[in-house]
Short mmCIF file of C-alpha atoms and ligand atoms in Angstrom, two decimals:
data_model
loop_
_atom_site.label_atom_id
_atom_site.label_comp_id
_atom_site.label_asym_id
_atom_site.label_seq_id
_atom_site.Cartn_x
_atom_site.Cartn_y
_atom_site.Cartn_z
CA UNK A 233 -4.12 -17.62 -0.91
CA UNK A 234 -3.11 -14.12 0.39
CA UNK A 235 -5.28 -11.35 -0.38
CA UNK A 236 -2.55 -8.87 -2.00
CA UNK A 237 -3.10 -4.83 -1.44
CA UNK A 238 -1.56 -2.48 -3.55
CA UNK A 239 -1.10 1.17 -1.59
CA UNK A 240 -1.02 3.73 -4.75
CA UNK A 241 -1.55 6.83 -5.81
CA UNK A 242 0.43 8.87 -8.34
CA UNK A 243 0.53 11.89 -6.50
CA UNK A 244 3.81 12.35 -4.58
CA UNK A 245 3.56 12.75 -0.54
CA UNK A 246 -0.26 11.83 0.10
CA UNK A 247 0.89 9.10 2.63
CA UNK A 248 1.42 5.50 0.49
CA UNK A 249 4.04 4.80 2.70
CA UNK A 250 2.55 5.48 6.10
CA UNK A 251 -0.64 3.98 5.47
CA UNK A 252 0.92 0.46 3.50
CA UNK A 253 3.76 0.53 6.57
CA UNK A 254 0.98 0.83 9.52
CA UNK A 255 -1.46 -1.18 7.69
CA UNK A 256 0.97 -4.02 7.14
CA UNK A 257 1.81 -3.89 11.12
CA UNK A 258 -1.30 -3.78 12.31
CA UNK A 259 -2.88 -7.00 10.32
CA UNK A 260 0.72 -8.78 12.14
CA UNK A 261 -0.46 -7.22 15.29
CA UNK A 262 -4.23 -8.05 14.75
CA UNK A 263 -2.78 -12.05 14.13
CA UNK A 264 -2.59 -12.03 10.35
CA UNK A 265 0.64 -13.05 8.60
CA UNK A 266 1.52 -9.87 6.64
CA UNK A 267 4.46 -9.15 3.72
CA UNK A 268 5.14 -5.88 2.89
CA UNK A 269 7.01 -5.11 -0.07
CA UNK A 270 8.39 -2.54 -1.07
CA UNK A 271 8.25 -1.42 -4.54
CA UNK A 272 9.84 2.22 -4.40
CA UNK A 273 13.75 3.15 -5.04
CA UNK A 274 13.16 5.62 -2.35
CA UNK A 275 12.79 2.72 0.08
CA UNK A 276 10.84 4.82 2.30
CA UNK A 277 9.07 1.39 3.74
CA UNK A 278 12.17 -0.23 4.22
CA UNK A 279 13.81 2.46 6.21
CA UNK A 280 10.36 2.84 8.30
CA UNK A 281 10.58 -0.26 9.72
CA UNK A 282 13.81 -0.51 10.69
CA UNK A 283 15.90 -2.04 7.92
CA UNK A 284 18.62 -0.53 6.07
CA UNK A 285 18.03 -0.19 2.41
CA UNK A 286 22.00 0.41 1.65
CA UNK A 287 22.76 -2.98 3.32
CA UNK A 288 20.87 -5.44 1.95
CA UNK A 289 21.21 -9.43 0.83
CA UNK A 290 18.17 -9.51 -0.94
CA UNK A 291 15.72 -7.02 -2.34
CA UNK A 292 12.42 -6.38 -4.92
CA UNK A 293 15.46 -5.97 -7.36
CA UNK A 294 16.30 -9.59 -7.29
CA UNK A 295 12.60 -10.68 -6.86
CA UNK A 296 11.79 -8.51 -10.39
CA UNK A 297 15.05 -9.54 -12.66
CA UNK A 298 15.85 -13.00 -11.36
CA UNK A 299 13.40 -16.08 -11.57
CA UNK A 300 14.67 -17.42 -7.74
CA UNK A 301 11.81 -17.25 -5.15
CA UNK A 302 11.59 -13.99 -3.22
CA UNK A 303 13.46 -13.96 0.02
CA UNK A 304 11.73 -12.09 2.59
CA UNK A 305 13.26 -11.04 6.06
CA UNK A 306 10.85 -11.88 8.95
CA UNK A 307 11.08 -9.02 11.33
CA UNK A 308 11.61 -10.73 15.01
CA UNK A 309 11.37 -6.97 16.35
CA UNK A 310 7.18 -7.01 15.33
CA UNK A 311 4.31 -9.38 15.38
CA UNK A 312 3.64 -11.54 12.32
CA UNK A 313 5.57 -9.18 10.05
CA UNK A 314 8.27 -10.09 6.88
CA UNK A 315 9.66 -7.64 4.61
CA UNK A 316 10.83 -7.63 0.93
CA UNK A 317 12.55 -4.73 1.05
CA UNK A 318 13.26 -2.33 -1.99
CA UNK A 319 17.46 -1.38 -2.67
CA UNK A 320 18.51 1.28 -4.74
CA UNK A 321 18.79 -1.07 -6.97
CA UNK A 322 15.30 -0.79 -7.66
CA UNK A 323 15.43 2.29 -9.94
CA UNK A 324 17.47 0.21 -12.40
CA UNK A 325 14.94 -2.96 -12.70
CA UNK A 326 13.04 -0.45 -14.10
CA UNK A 327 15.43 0.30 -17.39
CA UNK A 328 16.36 -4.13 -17.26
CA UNK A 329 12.17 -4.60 -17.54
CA UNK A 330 12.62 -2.55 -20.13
CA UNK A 331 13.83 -5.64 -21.73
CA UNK A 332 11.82 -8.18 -20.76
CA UNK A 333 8.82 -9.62 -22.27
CA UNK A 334 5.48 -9.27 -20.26
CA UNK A 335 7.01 -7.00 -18.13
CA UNK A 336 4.37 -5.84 -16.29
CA UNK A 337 3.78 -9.30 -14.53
CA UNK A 338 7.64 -9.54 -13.30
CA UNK A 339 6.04 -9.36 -9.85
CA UNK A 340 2.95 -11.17 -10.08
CA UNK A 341 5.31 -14.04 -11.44
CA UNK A 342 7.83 -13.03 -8.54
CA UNK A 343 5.04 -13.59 -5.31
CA UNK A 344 3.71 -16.53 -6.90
CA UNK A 345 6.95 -18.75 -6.04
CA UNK A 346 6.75 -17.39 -2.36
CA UNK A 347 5.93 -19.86 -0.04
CA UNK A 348 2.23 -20.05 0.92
CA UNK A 349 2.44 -18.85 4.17
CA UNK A 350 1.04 -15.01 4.44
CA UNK A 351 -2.59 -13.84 5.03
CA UNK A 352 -1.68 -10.37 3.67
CA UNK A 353 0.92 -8.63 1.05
CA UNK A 354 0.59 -5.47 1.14
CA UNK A 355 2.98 -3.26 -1.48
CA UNK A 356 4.30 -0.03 -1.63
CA UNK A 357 4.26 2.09 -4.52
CA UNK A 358 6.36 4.80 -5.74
CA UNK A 359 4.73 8.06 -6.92
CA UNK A 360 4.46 8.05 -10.99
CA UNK A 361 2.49 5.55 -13.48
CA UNK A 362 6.22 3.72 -14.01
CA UNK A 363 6.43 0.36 -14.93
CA UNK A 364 7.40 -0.50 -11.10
CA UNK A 365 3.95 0.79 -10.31
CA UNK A 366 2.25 -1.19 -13.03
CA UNK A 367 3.61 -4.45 -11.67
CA UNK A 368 2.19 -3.29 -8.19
CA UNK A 369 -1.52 -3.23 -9.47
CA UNK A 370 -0.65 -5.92 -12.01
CA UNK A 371 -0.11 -8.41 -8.90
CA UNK A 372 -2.44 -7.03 -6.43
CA UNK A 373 -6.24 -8.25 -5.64
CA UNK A 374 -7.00 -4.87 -4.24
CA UNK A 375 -5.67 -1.35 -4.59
CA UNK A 376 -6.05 1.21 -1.74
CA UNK A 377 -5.67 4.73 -2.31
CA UNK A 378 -4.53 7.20 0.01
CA UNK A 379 -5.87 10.91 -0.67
CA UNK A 380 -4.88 14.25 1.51
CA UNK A 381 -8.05 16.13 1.41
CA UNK A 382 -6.77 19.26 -0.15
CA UNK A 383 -7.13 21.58 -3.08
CA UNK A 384 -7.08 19.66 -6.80
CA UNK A 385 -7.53 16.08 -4.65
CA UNK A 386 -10.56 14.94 -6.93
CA UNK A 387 -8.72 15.46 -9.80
CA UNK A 388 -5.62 13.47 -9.01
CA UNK A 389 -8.27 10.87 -7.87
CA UNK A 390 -9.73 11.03 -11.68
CA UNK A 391 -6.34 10.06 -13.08
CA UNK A 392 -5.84 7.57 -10.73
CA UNK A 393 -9.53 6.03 -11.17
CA UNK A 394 -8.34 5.62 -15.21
CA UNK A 395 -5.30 3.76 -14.55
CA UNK A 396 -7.26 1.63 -12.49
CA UNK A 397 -9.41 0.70 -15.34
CA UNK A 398 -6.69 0.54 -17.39
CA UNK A 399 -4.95 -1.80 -15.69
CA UNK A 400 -8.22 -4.08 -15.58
CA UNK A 401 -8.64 -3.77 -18.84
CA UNK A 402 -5.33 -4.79 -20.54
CA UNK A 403 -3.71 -6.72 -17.11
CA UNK A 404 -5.68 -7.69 -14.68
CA UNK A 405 -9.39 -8.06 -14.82
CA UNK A 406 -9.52 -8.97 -10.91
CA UNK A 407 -7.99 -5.48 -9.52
CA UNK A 408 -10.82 -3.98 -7.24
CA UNK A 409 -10.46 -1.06 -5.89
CA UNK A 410 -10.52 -1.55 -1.78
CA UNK A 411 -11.19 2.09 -1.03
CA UNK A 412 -10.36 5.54 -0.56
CA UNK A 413 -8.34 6.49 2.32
CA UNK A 414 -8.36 9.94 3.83
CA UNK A 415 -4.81 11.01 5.57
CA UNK A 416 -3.39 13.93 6.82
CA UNK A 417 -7.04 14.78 7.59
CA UNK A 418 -7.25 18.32 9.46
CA UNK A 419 -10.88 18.63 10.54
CA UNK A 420 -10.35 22.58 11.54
CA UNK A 421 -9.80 23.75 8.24
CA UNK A 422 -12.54 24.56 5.65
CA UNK A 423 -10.89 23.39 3.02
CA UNK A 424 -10.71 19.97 4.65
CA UNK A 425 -14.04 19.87 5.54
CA UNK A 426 -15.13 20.58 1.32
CA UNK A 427 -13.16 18.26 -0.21
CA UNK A 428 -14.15 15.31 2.73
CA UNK A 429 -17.56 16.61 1.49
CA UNK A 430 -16.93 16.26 -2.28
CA UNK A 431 -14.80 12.73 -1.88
CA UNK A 432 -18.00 11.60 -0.19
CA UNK A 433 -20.41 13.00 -3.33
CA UNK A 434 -18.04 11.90 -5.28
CA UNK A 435 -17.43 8.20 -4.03
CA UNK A 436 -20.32 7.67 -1.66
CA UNK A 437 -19.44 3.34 -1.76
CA UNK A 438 -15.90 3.85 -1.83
CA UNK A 439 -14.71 6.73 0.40
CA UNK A 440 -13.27 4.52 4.11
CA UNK A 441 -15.07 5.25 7.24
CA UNK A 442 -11.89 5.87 9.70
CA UNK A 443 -10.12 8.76 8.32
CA UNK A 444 -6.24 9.25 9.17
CA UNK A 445 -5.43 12.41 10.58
CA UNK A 446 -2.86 14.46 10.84
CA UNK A 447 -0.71 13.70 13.89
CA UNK A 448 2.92 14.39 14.95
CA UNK A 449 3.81 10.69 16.35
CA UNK A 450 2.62 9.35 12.71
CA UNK A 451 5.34 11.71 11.16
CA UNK A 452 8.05 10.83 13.71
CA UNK A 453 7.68 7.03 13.93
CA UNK A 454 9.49 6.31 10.50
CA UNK A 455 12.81 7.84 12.08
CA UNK A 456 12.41 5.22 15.22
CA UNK A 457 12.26 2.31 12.74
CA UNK A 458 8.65 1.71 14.09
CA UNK A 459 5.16 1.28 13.16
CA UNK A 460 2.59 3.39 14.94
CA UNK A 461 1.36 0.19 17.10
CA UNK A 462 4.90 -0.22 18.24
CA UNK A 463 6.51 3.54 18.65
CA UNK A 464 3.22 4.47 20.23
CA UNK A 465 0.48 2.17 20.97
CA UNK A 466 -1.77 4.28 22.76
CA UNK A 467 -1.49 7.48 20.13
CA UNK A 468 -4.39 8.32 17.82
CA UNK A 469 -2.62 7.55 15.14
CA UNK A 470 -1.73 4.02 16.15
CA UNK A 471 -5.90 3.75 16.83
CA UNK A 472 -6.86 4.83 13.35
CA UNK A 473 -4.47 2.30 11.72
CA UNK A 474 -5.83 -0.02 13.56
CA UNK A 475 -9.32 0.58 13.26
CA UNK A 476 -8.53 1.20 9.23
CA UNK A 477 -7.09 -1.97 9.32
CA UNK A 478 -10.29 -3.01 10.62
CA UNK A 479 -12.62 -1.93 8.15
CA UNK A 480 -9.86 -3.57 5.46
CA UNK A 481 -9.82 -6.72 6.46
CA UNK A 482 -14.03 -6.78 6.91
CA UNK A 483 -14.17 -5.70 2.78
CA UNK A 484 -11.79 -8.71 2.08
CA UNK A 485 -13.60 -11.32 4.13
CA UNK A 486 -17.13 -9.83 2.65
CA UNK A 487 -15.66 -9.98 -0.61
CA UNK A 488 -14.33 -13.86 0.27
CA UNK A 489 -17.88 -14.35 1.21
CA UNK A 490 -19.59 -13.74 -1.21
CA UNK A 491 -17.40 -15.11 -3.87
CA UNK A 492 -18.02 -18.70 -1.73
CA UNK A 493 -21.87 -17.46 -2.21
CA UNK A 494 -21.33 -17.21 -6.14
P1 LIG B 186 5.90 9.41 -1.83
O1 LIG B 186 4.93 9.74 -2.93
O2 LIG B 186 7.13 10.25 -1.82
O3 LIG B 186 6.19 7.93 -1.78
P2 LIG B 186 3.95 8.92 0.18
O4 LIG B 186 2.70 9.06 -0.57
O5 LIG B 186 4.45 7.56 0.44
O6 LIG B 186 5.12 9.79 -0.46
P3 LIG B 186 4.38 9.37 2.98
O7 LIG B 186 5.84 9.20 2.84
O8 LIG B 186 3.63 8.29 3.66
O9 LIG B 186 3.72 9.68 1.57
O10 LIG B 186 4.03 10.72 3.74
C1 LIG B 186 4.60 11.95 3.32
C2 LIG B 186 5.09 12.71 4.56
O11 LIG B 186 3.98 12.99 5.40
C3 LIG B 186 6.05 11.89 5.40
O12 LIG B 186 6.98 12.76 5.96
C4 LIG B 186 5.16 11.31 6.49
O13 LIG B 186 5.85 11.04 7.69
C5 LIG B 186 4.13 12.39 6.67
N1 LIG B 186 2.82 11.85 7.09
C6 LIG B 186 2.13 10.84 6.52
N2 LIG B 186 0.96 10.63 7.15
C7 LIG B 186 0.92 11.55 8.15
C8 LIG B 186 -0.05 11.88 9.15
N3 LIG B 186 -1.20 11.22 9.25
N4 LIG B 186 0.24 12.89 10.00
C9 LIG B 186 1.39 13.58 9.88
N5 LIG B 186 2.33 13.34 8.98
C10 LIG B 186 2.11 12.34 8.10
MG1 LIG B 187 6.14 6.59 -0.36
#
């Protein structure tokens, strides 16, 4: 069974994308069979690793309106990598869902007639409490939030701490919340350094070690097509996703563990 991580955060622009894209290719390059899908009609995670949203044979649409098993592209161009990509199709499963009963587990239903073969999903969100979203945490094991330590951060961390519980309380009683990912970190401002200080008051257990920071080759990689660990392996960037991915995958197996334990 894969362990499935949702990447999510309601606020717009805090880095979902970058950290679900770089995660996803760094458990391929670390040996772990990964799928990344894509749940936003921006198809920002489609586009960042190289495939062409506009272009597409199949897509999250299909896998959400249709009952036909997911079809996922392998990427030959990365290690241990396979993509369900989003189309812009996607913004309209949201208005067919409408329609549908038990909406909110079209994708949950969706990634349990893939084929048994991946260590990891890891899914992209889009930025708003939409139905698309809902299905994201609805199907995932874990949900890792990204945060950009800046002004008003705790309090879109609040709202996004409620949905959580929401979400275990009506959907999904098994959603755990992985952790709380720092990105865009700028260590010379003051403001950085207060609200790294109040995140860590404020969510001593859950607040990850490696912190992302800010970094030019993280911004420019999506326009290559290319995960950090392939558009440039020996960047800081590319070491903090790696070393995220890291602490990640050491909270799943402990978790694993100790469920064998129980
Ligand atoms: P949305 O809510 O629109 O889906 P998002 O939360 O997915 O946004 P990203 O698209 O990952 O956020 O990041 C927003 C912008 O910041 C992008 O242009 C991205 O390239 C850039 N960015 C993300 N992480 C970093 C970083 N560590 N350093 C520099 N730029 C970054
Ligand atoms: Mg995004």
């Amino acid at each position: 069974m894969p362990q499935i991580i949702t990447v999510s955060n309601q606020k717009g622009g805090v880095g979902k994308t970058t950290t679900a894209v770089n995660l996803a290719a760094a458990l391929g390059a670390l040996g772990h069979f990964t799928l990344l899908v894509d749940m936003d009609p921006q198809a920002n995670a489609t586009s960042a690793i190289g495939v062409d949203p506009n272009n597409l044979e199949a897509s999250t649409y299909e896998a959400l309106v249709t009952d036909d098993p997911p079809k996922a592209h392998v990427l030959q161009e990365f290690k241990n990598i396979a993509l369900l990509p989003a189309s812009i199709d996607l913004a309209g499963a949201e208005i067919e869902l409408l329609e549908q009963e038990e909406r909110e587990f079209a994708l949950k239903r969706s990634l349990a007639r893939l084929d048994d073969i991946y260590d990891y999903i890891v899914i992209d969100c889009p930025p708003s409490l939409s139905v698309l979203t809902i299905n994201s945490l609805v199907a995932a094991d874990w949900v890792l939030v990204p945060v950009q330590a800046e002004y008003l951060a705790l309090e879109g961390l609040s709202r996004m701490m409620l949905m959580i519980q929401r979400i275990q309380k009506r959907y999904q009683a098994d959603l755990k919340l992985l952790g709380i990912v720092t990105t865009m970190f700028d260590g010379r401002t003051n403001l950085a350094q207060q609200v790294l200080e109040e995140l860590r008051r404020a969510f001593p257990e859950k607040l990850l070690k490696t912190m992302i920071n800010r970094s030019v080759r993280l911004s420019e990689a999506p326009s290559f097509g290319k995960p950090i660990v392939y558009y440039d392996p020996r960047s800081t960037g590319s070491e903090q996703y790696l070393e995220l991915t890291r602490e990640i995958i050491h909270v799943c197996d402990e978790e694993t563990r100790a469920r064998a334990r129980a």
